[in-house]
Amino acid sequence: MRVLSDSLGSRRADIVDISGPIAAASIGQVYRGRLRDGRDVAVKVKYPDVDMMVRADFKNLALFSRMLAKYVPADNVEKLVDEVRRQILTELDFHAECASQREFAARFAGHPAFWVPDAVSELCTNGVLVTEFVDGMTFDEACSLDRASRDRIGEAVYRFYCAEMFASGRFSADPHPGNMIVVPDGRVAFLDFGLTVELSASELDVERSVLAAILDGDFDEMHRAIVESGFITDPQALTQQQLVDYVLAAVGWHVVDGHRTITATVARRAATAALSPAGGHIGNMGRQSMVEGHGFGRRNELATVALLGRLNATGPWSDIAREALGLAGPATPMGTSIEEWRRTQS
């Protein structure tokens, strides 16, 4: 209540009712509220002093970045730490999150599979973020639905977090069970835009070129694009075949042709291959340069496959990826409805 009063001043009176918290995260808690005009809203309130504590944590992390370099297969760990620091600190900026949420709400207004609740900009401050309230089924509850429903939800999740990333380069980079709600009409509402990433034009071109090459099975082209992106700085330590093996182990789940069911085992194997010495690939990576702009893209893929594994969802993931790149038409009925919706937007 103190944060609300201090942050909103006289506008605090616009929130006539508040209850909760109904959710909690690392930087704040979410309450259910009602505005003077009758609208139901979600009110995210930042923990007191959290900005100072997060910045102190990153200051400590910077001190250990040299030691961290011994355990990370990259020769630019300090740059990676700086990139993570920059992106995470944006989560503390409620003004930026409000702008991002409003942008995505407008971008997907009327979308047949997604819903992004709009932010109430006049009630958003550095300490408070007010958005439309979303009522529906939690992700955990959705995991108990029938197969067709889980497949539909899984497709929406994949399209939002992965396909949109490759299509536009501007994406929500925090796939998390608590950041989505299945609403009664079957759409998936996506919440929390504190971590929104925008790839540069050159970074997006690399992402699209590499994915297209993998989908085509053109591993010479994949290798060339990755080398030119600056990832491979020590080609003697990483052969093309070792790179191919690593890539397919980490992202094969959505580049292999045909319908594929993503189980918890599939998700675990992808994460192990990408991140753990137990996966048998990290040791081959040598001291390469992990390009900072793409790190959150790989995080999105791993977090998304984890979500699909919990749903046990089946889908033509590689066909949806081709659709996102413009290499093929709609892969599913959802894709067809999205294409029809896009026509109405132009």
mmCIF file of C-alpha atoms in Angstrom:
data_model
loop_
_atom_site.group_PDB
_atom_site.id
_atom_site.type_symbol
_atom_site.label_atom_id
_atom_site.label_comp_id
_atom_site.label_asym_id
_atom_site.label_seq_id
_atom_site.Cartn_x
_atom_site.Cartn_y
_atom_site.Cartn_z
ATOM 1 C CA MET A 1 0.000 0.000 0.000
ATOM 2 C CA ARG A 2 2.894 2.333 0.726
ATOM 3 C CA VAL A 3 4.412 1.660 -2.700
ATOM 4 C CA LEU A 4 1.039 2.261 -4.365
ATOM 5 C CA SER A 5 0.551 5.563 -2.559
ATOM 6 C CA ASP A 6 4.128 6.744 -3.065
ATOM 7 C CA SER A 7 4.168 5.769 -6.750
ATOM 8 C CA LEU A 8 0.705 6.849 -7.851
ATOM 9 C CA GLY A 9 0.052 9.869 -5.652
ATOM 10 C CA SER A 10 -3.454 11.208 -6.299
ATOM 11 C CA ARG A 11 -4.014 8.556 -8.966
ATOM 12 C CA ARG A 12 -4.011 5.932 -6.207
ATOM 13 C CA ALA A 13 -7.702 6.751 -5.770
ATOM 14 C CA ASP A 14 -8.395 5.332 -9.251
ATOM 15 C CA ILE A 15 -7.851 1.838 -7.807
ATOM 16 C CA VAL A 16 -10.955 1.433 -5.668
ATOM 17 C CA ASP A 17 -10.397 -2.179 -4.637
ATOM 18 C CA ILE A 18 -7.347 -4.410 -4.338
ATOM 19 C CA SER A 19 -6.839 -7.942 -3.033
ATOM 20 C CA GLY A 20 -4.136 -10.578 -2.993
ATOM 21 C CA PRO A 21 -1.352 -11.090 -3.754
ATOM 22 C CA ILE A 22 -2.441 -13.583 -6.412
ATOM 23 C CA ALA A 23 1.078 -14.150 -7.775
ATOM 24 C CA ALA A 24 4.665 -13.399 -6.840
ATOM 25 C CA ALA A 25 7.862 -13.103 -8.853
ATOM 26 C CA SER A 26 11.465 -12.137 -8.292
ATOM 27 C CA ILE A 27 10.943 -8.373 -8.387
ATOM 28 C CA GLY A 28 7.370 -7.911 -7.232
ATOM 29 C CA GLN A 29 3.917 -9.237 -6.414
ATOM 30 C CA VAL A 30 0.699 -9.152 -8.431
ATOM 31 C CA TYR A 31 -2.670 -8.187 -6.947
ATOM 32 C CA ARG A 32 -6.185 -8.160 -8.347
ATOM 33 C CA GLY A 33 -7.771 -4.741 -8.457
ATOM 34 C CA ARG A 34 -10.762 -2.839 -9.746
ATOM 35 C CA LEU A 35 -10.640 0.641 -11.182
ATOM 36 C CA ARG A 36 -13.061 3.470 -10.591
ATOM 37 C CA ASP A 37 -14.509 2.884 -14.089
ATOM 38 C CA GLY A 38 -15.276 -0.766 -13.250
ATOM 39 C CA ARG A 39 -12.421 -2.445 -15.088
ATOM 40 C CA ASP A 40 -10.791 -5.481 -13.439
ATOM 41 C CA VAL A 41 -7.018 -5.147 -13.475
ATOM 42 C CA ALA A 42 -3.825 -6.855 -12.404
ATOM 43 C CA VAL A 43 -1.619 -4.619 -10.286
ATOM 44 C CA LYS A 44 2.072 -5.507 -10.175
ATOM 45 C CA VAL A 45 3.853 -3.838 -7.268
ATOM 46 C CA LYS A 46 7.624 -3.794 -7.092
ATOM 47 C CA TYR A 47 9.289 -4.938 -3.861
ATOM 48 C CA PRO A 48 10.820 -2.021 -1.950
ATOM 49 C CA ASP A 49 14.555 -1.609 -2.664
ATOM 50 C CA VAL A 50 14.579 -4.412 -5.258
ATOM 51 C CA ASP A 51 16.335 -2.171 -7.814
ATOM 52 C CA MET A 52 19.231 -1.640 -5.436
ATOM 53 C CA MET A 53 19.457 -5.354 -4.565
ATOM 54 C CA VAL A 54 19.469 -6.530 -8.191
ATOM 55 C CA ARG A 55 22.166 -4.035 -9.162
ATOM 56 C CA ALA A 56 24.249 -5.178 -6.194
ATOM 57 C CA ASP A 57 23.883 -8.798 -7.322
ATOM 58 C CA PHE A 58 25.143 -7.946 -10.792
ATOM 59 C CA LYS A 59 28.055 -6.001 -9.360
ATOM 60 C CA ASN A 60 29.031 -9.153 -7.464
ATOM 61 C CA LEU A 61 28.558 -11.290 -10.580
ATOM 62 C CA ALA A 62 30.922 -9.061 -12.549
ATOM 63 C CA LEU A 63 33.615 -9.698 -9.945
ATOM 64 C CA PHE A 64 33.303 -13.446 -10.547
ATOM 65 C CA SER A 65 33.081 -13.359 -14.336
ATOM 66 C CA ARG A 66 36.737 -14.341 -14.774
ATOM 67 C CA MET A 67 36.267 -17.367 -12.568
ATOM 68 C CA LEU A 68 33.043 -18.185 -14.431
ATOM 69 C CA ALA A 69 35.002 -18.270 -17.683
ATOM 70 C CA LYS A 70 36.616 -21.538 -16.584
ATOM 71 C CA TYR A 71 33.240 -23.277 -16.729
ATOM 72 C CA VAL A 72 31.585 -21.678 -19.771
ATOM 73 C CA PRO A 73 32.579 -22.739 -23.317
ATOM 74 C CA ALA A 74 32.935 -19.176 -24.577
ATOM 75 C CA ASP A 75 35.814 -16.766 -24.826
ATOM 76 C CA ASN A 76 33.672 -13.664 -24.211
ATOM 77 C CA VAL A 77 32.099 -14.386 -20.836
ATOM 78 C CA GLU A 78 32.406 -10.796 -19.644
ATOM 79 C CA LYS A 79 30.426 -9.573 -22.670
ATOM 80 C CA LEU A 80 27.795 -12.233 -22.009
ATOM 81 C CA VAL A 81 27.499 -11.118 -18.401
ATOM 82 C CA ASP A 82 27.111 -7.514 -19.599
ATOM 83 C CA GLU A 83 24.342 -8.564 -22.009
ATOM 84 C CA VAL A 84 22.491 -10.528 -19.336
ATOM 85 C CA ARG A 85 22.899 -7.609 -16.959
ATOM 86 C CA ARG A 86 21.516 -5.167 -19.514
ATOM 87 C CA GLN A 87 18.501 -7.324 -20.320
ATOM 88 C CA ILE A 88 17.670 -8.254 -16.727
ATOM 89 C CA LEU A 89 17.927 -4.650 -15.577
ATOM 90 C CA THR A 90 15.262 -3.765 -18.135
ATOM 91 C CA GLU A 91 12.890 -5.956 -16.091
ATOM 92 C CA LEU A 92 13.182 -3.356 -13.342
ATOM 93 C CA ASP A 93 11.950 -0.652 -15.711
ATOM 94 C CA PHE A 94 8.163 -0.727 -15.454
ATOM 95 C CA HIS A 95 7.880 2.190 -17.888
ATOM 96 C CA ALA A 96 9.647 0.116 -20.546
ATOM 97 C CA GLU A 97 7.546 -2.950 -19.702
ATOM 98 C CA CYS A 98 4.373 -0.909 -19.982
ATOM 99 C CA ALA A 99 5.441 0.332 -23.432
ATOM 100 C CA SER A 100 6.360 -3.202 -24.560
ATOM 101 C CA GLN A 101 3.093 -4.667 -23.311
ATOM 102 C CA ARG A 102 1.067 -1.978 -25.053
ATOM 103 C CA GLU A 103 3.035 -2.614 -28.246
ATOM 104 C CA PHE A 104 2.390 -6.376 -28.137
ATOM 105 C CA ALA A 105 -1.261 -5.874 -27.165
ATOM 106 C CA ALA A 106 -1.752 -3.702 -30.258
ATOM 107 C CA ARG A 107 0.309 -6.022 -32.443
ATOM 108 C CA PHE A 108 -1.829 -9.055 -31.568
ATOM 109 C CA ALA A 109 -5.219 -7.370 -31.156
ATOM 110 C CA GLY A 110 -7.860 -9.758 -32.445
ATOM 111 C CA HIS A 111 -5.333 -12.582 -32.937
ATOM 112 C CA PRO A 112 -7.035 -15.990 -33.177
ATOM 113 C CA ALA A 113 -4.554 -17.798 -30.904
ATOM 114 C CA PHE A 114 -2.893 -15.159 -28.687
ATOM 115 C CA TRP A 115 -4.144 -12.494 -26.352
ATOM 116 C CA VAL A 116 -1.893 -9.896 -24.770
ATOM 117 C CA PRO A 117 -3.732 -7.864 -22.102
ATOM 118 C CA ASP A 118 -3.212 -4.138 -22.516
ATOM 119 C CA ALA A 119 -1.482 -1.958 -19.939
ATOM 120 C CA VAL A 120 -3.160 1.023 -18.299
ATOM 121 C CA SER A 121 -0.444 3.532 -19.087
ATOM 122 C CA GLU A 122 -1.753 6.328 -16.853
ATOM 123 C CA LEU A 123 -1.361 4.021 -13.818
ATOM 124 C CA CYS A 124 2.098 2.690 -14.662
ATOM 125 C CA THR A 125 5.060 4.097 -12.766
ATOM 126 C CA ASN A 126 8.527 2.928 -11.805
ATOM 127 C CA GLY A 127 7.000 0.996 -8.906
ATOM 128 C CA VAL A 128 3.573 -0.055 -10.192
ATOM 129 C CA LEU A 129 2.364 -1.700 -13.412
ATOM 130 C CA VAL A 130 -1.388 -1.989 -14.040
ATOM 131 C CA THR A 131 -2.759 -4.180 -16.835
ATOM 132 C CA GLU A 132 -6.035 -5.747 -17.902
ATOM 133 C CA PHE A 133 -6.952 -8.678 -15.685
ATOM 134 C CA VAL A 134 -6.947 -12.123 -17.300
ATOM 135 C CA ASP A 135 -9.197 -14.821 -15.903
ATOM 136 C CA GLY A 136 -8.792 -18.409 -17.021
ATOM 137 C CA MET A 137 -6.903 -21.646 -16.586
ATOM 138 C CA THR A 138 -3.323 -21.754 -15.381
ATOM 139 C CA PHE A 139 -0.675 -23.531 -17.413
ATOM 140 C CA ASP A 140 -0.444 -26.261 -14.778
ATOM 141 C CA GLU A 141 -4.192 -26.838 -15.004
ATOM 142 C CA ALA A 142 -3.982 -26.930 -18.803
ATOM 143 C CA CYS A 143 -1.469 -29.782 -18.609
ATOM 144 C CA SER A 144 -4.352 -32.025 -17.466
ATOM 145 C CA LEU A 145 -6.604 -31.287 -20.459
ATOM 146 C CA ASP A 146 -7.329 -33.704 -23.310
ATOM 147 C CA ARG A 147 -4.693 -34.254 -25.982
ATOM 148 C CA ALA A 148 -6.306 -32.035 -28.638
ATOM 149 C CA SER A 149 -6.484 -29.112 -26.207
ATOM 150 C CA ARG A 150 -2.883 -29.610 -25.079
ATOM 151 C CA ASP A 151 -1.709 -29.768 -28.685
ATOM 152 C CA ARG A 152 -3.538 -26.527 -29.486
ATOM 153 C CA ILE A 153 -2.074 -24.768 -26.458
ATOM 154 C CA GLY A 154 1.380 -26.118 -27.266
ATOM 155 C CA GLU A 155 1.149 -24.819 -30.822
ATOM 156 C CA ALA A 156 0.154 -21.364 -29.571
ATOM 157 C CA VAL A 157 3.068 -21.379 -27.119
ATOM 158 C CA TYR A 158 5.538 -22.416 -29.831
ATOM 159 C CA ARG A 159 4.215 -19.842 -32.272
ATOM 160 C CA PHE A 160 4.387 -17.015 -29.727
ATOM 161 C CA TYR A 161 7.810 -17.658 -28.235
ATOM 162 C CA CYS A 162 9.703 -19.266 -31.147
ATOM 163 C CA ALA A 163 7.980 -18.640 -34.476
ATOM 164 C CA GLU A 164 7.424 -14.940 -33.749
ATOM 165 C CA MET A 165 11.060 -14.650 -32.709
ATOM 166 C CA PHE A 166 12.217 -15.865 -36.129
ATOM 167 C CA ALA A 167 9.520 -13.930 -37.971
ATOM 168 C CA SER A 168 10.105 -10.471 -36.510
ATOM 169 C CA GLY A 169 13.168 -10.539 -34.236
ATOM 170 C CA ARG A 170 11.269 -8.752 -31.453
ATOM 171 C CA PHE A 171 9.998 -11.186 -28.883
ATOM 172 C CA SER A 172 9.070 -11.857 -25.296
ATOM 173 C CA ALA A 173 12.068 -13.664 -23.845
ATOM 174 C CA ASP A 174 10.598 -15.182 -20.696
ATOM 175 C CA PRO A 175 8.699 -18.406 -21.520
ATOM 176 C CA HIS A 176 7.423 -19.484 -18.119
ATOM 177 C CA PRO A 177 4.335 -21.366 -16.851
ATOM 178 C CA GLY A 178 3.330 -18.383 -14.744
ATOM 179 C CA ASN A 179 3.400 -16.056 -17.745
ATOM 180 C CA MET A 180 0.451 -17.565 -19.582
ATOM 181 C CA ILE A 181 -3.218 -18.264 -18.961
ATOM 182 C CA VAL A 182 -5.623 -20.249 -21.145
ATOM 183 C CA VAL A 183 -8.776 -18.169 -21.501
ATOM 184 C CA PRO A 184 -12.260 -19.681 -21.971
ATOM 185 C CA ASP A 185 -12.343 -19.084 -25.741
ATOM 186 C CA GLY A 186 -9.246 -21.304 -26.139
ATOM 187 C CA ARG A 187 -6.698 -18.586 -26.799
ATOM 188 C CA VAL A 188 -3.547 -18.322 -24.712
ATOM 189 C CA ALA A 189 -3.007 -15.046 -22.900
ATOM 190 C CA PHE A 190 0.650 -14.097 -22.534
ATOM 191 C CA LEU A 191 1.709 -12.004 -19.570
ATOM 192 C CA ASP A 192 4.840 -10.207 -18.381
ATOM 193 C CA PHE A 193 6.853 -8.271 -20.941
ATOM 194 C CA GLY A 194 9.624 -7.156 -18.630
ATOM 195 C CA LEU A 195 12.140 -9.133 -20.667
ATOM 196 C CA THR A 196 11.537 -8.147 -24.275
ATOM 197 C CA VAL A 197 14.391 -8.598 -26.729
ATOM 198 C CA GLU A 198 14.887 -7.028 -30.135
ATOM 199 C CA LEU A 199 17.490 -8.486 -32.463
ATOM 200 C CA SER A 200 19.336 -6.175 -34.795
ATOM 201 C CA ALA A 201 18.697 -6.582 -38.520
ATOM 202 C CA SER A 202 21.965 -8.489 -38.910
ATOM 203 C CA GLU A 203 21.236 -10.717 -35.911
ATOM 204 C CA LEU A 204 17.784 -11.551 -37.256
ATOM 205 C CA ASP A 205 19.270 -12.334 -40.652
ATOM 206 C CA VAL A 206 21.676 -14.795 -39.015
ATOM 207 C CA GLU A 207 18.866 -16.410 -37.000
ATOM 208 C CA ARG A 208 16.716 -16.858 -40.096
ATOM 209 C CA SER A 209 19.578 -18.010 -42.327
ATOM 210 C CA VAL A 210 20.800 -20.619 -39.848
ATOM 211 C CA LEU A 211 17.315 -21.987 -39.175
ATOM 212 C CA ALA A 212 16.503 -22.146 -42.900
ATOM 213 C CA ALA A 213 19.745 -24.014 -43.590
ATOM 214 C CA ILE A 214 19.058 -26.524 -40.806
ATOM 215 C CA LEU A 215 15.503 -27.103 -42.038
ATOM 216 C CA ASP A 216 16.859 -27.719 -45.554
ATOM 217 C CA GLY A 217 19.562 -30.047 -44.252
ATOM 218 C CA ASP A 218 22.186 -27.748 -45.781
ATOM 219 C CA PHE A 219 24.775 -28.014 -43.044
ATOM 220 C CA ASP A 220 27.511 -26.435 -45.162
ATOM 221 C CA GLU A 221 25.398 -23.278 -45.333
ATOM 222 C CA MET A 222 24.556 -23.532 -41.637
ATOM 223 C CA HIS A 223 28.248 -23.785 -40.782
ATOM 224 C CA ARG A 224 29.122 -20.856 -43.052
ATOM 225 C CA ALA A 225 26.445 -18.614 -41.524
ATOM 226 C CA ILE A 226 27.501 -19.470 -37.974
ATOM 227 C CA VAL A 227 31.176 -18.854 -38.752
ATOM 228 C CA GLU A 228 30.399 -15.498 -40.360
ATOM 229 C CA SER A 229 28.274 -14.498 -37.359
ATOM 230 C CA GLY A 230 31.423 -14.600 -35.228
ATOM 231 C CA PHE A 231 30.460 -17.585 -33.069
ATOM 232 C CA ILE A 232 33.340 -19.815 -34.107
ATOM 233 C CA THR A 233 36.626 -18.147 -33.250
ATOM 234 C CA ASP A 234 38.636 -21.355 -32.955
ATOM 235 C CA PRO A 235 37.706 -23.575 -35.934
ATOM 236 C CA GLN A 236 40.456 -26.046 -35.058
ATOM 237 C CA ALA A 237 38.664 -26.868 -31.798
ATOM 238 C CA LEU A 238 35.236 -27.439 -33.390
ATOM 239 C CA THR A 239 34.732 -29.360 -36.608
ATOM 240 C CA GLN A 240 31.693 -28.862 -38.803
ATOM 241 C CA GLN A 241 30.377 -32.305 -37.886
ATOM 242 C CA GLN A 242 30.752 -31.588 -34.171
ATOM 243 C CA LEU A 243 28.782 -28.375 -34.648
ATOM 244 C CA VAL A 244 26.072 -30.218 -36.600
ATOM 245 C CA ASP A 245 25.811 -32.871 -33.906
ATOM 246 C CA TYR A 246 25.516 -30.206 -31.214
ATOM 247 C CA VAL A 247 22.875 -28.195 -33.064
ATOM 248 C CA LEU A 248 20.708 -31.210 -33.865
ATOM 249 C CA ALA A 249 20.918 -32.478 -30.303
ATOM 250 C CA ALA A 250 19.902 -29.099 -28.883
ATOM 251 C CA VAL A 251 17.255 -27.967 -31.381
ATOM 252 C CA GLY A 252 16.442 -31.119 -33.340
ATOM 253 C CA TRP A 253 13.052 -31.248 -31.633
ATOM 254 C CA HIS A 254 11.730 -28.456 -33.868
ATOM 255 C CA VAL A 255 13.733 -28.913 -37.059
ATOM 256 C CA VAL A 256 13.127 -32.619 -37.763
ATOM 257 C CA ASP A 257 10.367 -33.179 -40.336
ATOM 258 C CA GLY A 258 6.984 -34.561 -39.409
ATOM 259 C CA HIS A 259 4.707 -34.417 -36.387
ATOM 260 C CA ARG A 260 6.581 -34.891 -33.165
ATOM 261 C CA THR A 261 5.433 -35.363 -29.598
ATOM 262 C CA ILE A 262 7.504 -33.377 -27.120
ATOM 263 C CA THR A 263 7.806 -35.350 -23.932
ATOM 264 C CA ALA A 264 9.606 -34.439 -20.734
ATOM 265 C CA THR A 265 12.405 -36.749 -21.886
ATOM 266 C CA VAL A 266 12.766 -34.927 -25.211
ATOM 267 C CA ALA A 267 12.926 -31.588 -23.390
ATOM 268 C CA ARG A 268 15.446 -32.865 -20.858
ATOM 269 C CA ARG A 269 17.717 -34.279 -23.569
ATOM 270 C CA ALA A 270 17.676 -30.988 -25.479
ATOM 271 C CA ALA A 271 18.613 -29.024 -22.352
ATOM 272 C CA THR A 272 21.308 -31.519 -21.392
ATOM 273 C CA ALA A 273 22.814 -31.421 -24.884
ATOM 274 C CA ALA A 274 22.800 -27.626 -24.948
ATOM 275 C CA LEU A 275 24.029 -26.896 -21.448
ATOM 276 C CA SER A 276 25.559 -29.844 -19.645
ATOM 277 C CA PRO A 277 28.837 -31.741 -20.042
ATOM 278 C CA ALA A 278 26.702 -34.850 -19.544
ATOM 279 C CA GLY A 279 25.174 -34.178 -22.970
ATOM 280 C CA GLY A 280 28.470 -35.033 -24.640
ATOM 281 C CA HIS A 281 28.708 -31.867 -26.750
ATOM 282 C CA ILE A 282 29.797 -28.971 -24.550
ATOM 283 C CA GLY A 283 33.339 -30.328 -24.349
ATOM 284 C CA ASN A 284 33.630 -30.083 -28.132
ATOM 285 C CA MET A 285 32.629 -26.454 -28.243
ATOM 286 C CA GLY A 286 36.098 -25.229 -27.296
ATOM 287 C CA ARG A 287 36.685 -21.574 -26.483
ATOM 288 C CA GLN A 288 34.215 -20.170 -28.980
ATOM 289 C CA SER A 289 32.545 -16.771 -28.856
ATOM 290 C CA MET A 290 28.927 -17.016 -27.821
ATOM 291 C CA VAL A 291 27.355 -14.084 -29.688
ATOM 292 C CA GLU A 292 25.451 -12.089 -27.086
ATOM 293 C CA GLY A 293 22.498 -11.109 -29.274
ATOM 294 C CA HIS A 294 21.500 -14.728 -29.828
ATOM 295 C CA GLY A 295 21.750 -15.982 -26.261
ATOM 296 C CA PHE A 296 18.156 -15.144 -25.383
ATOM 297 C CA GLY A 297 16.958 -16.834 -28.568
ATOM 298 C CA ARG A 298 18.523 -20.102 -27.455
ATOM 299 C CA ARG A 299 17.061 -19.565 -23.992
ATOM 300 C CA ASN A 300 13.632 -19.141 -25.586
ATOM 301 C CA GLU A 301 13.986 -22.422 -27.468
ATOM 302 C CA LEU A 302 15.006 -24.361 -24.373
ATOM 303 C CA ALA A 303 12.314 -22.815 -22.187
ATOM 304 C CA THR A 304 9.700 -23.455 -24.880
ATOM 305 C CA VAL A 305 10.597 -27.115 -25.321
ATOM 306 C CA ALA A 306 10.361 -27.471 -21.538
ATOM 307 C CA LEU A 307 6.813 -26.066 -21.652
ATOM 308 C CA LEU A 308 5.871 -28.369 -24.532
ATOM 309 C CA GLY A 309 7.333 -31.300 -22.608
ATOM 310 C CA ARG A 310 5.049 -30.553 -19.686
ATOM 311 C CA LEU A 311 2.066 -30.424 -22.040
ATOM 312 C CA ASN A 312 3.220 -33.561 -23.873
ATOM 313 C CA ALA A 313 2.202 -31.648 -26.990
ATOM 314 C CA THR A 314 2.351 -32.968 -30.531
ATOM 315 C CA GLY A 315 2.772 -30.751 -33.565
ATOM 316 C CA PRO A 316 4.499 -30.223 -36.924
ATOM 317 C CA TRP A 317 7.081 -27.932 -35.372
ATOM 318 C CA SER A 318 9.426 -27.824 -38.362
ATOM 319 C CA ASP A 319 6.542 -26.968 -40.705
ATOM 320 C CA ILE A 320 5.514 -24.105 -38.407
ATOM 321 C CA ALA A 321 9.136 -22.928 -38.419
ATOM 322 C CA ARG A 322 9.126 -22.920 -42.247
ATOM 323 C CA GLU A 323 5.885 -20.972 -42.134
ATOM 324 C CA ALA A 324 7.482 -18.393 -39.814
ATOM 325 C CA LEU A 325 10.373 -17.957 -42.245
ATOM 326 C CA GLY A 326 8.008 -17.545 -45.185
ATOM 327 C CA LEU A 327 9.308 -20.735 -46.805
ATOM 328 C CA ALA A 328 5.911 -22.436 -46.799
ATOM 329 C CA GLY A 329 2.249 -21.700 -46.300
ATOM 330 C CA PRO A 330 0.165 -22.386 -43.180
ATOM 331 C CA ALA A 331 1.107 -25.694 -41.566
ATOM 332 C CA THR A 332 -2.021 -26.133 -39.451
ATOM 333 C CA PRO A 333 -5.604 -24.864 -39.125
ATOM 334 C CA MET A 334 -4.278 -22.392 -36.538
ATOM 335 C CA GLY A 335 -1.772 -21.187 -39.112
ATOM 336 C CA THR A 336 -4.566 -20.710 -41.639
ATOM 337 C CA SER A 337 -6.642 -18.679 -39.178
ATOM 338 C CA ILE A 338 -3.596 -16.545 -38.364
ATOM 339 C CA GLU A 339 -2.946 -15.914 -42.059
ATOM 340 C CA GLU A 340 -6.578 -14.839 -42.505
ATOM 341 C CA TRP A 341 -6.279 -12.538 -39.488
ATOM 342 C CA ARG A 342 -3.102 -10.985 -40.913
ATOM 343 C CA ARG A 343 -4.905 -10.182 -44.142
ATOM 344 C CA THR A 344 -7.380 -8.118 -42.153
ATOM 345 C CA GLN A 345 -4.512 -6.154 -40.594
ATOM 346 C CA SER A 346 -3.040 -4.963 -43.879
#
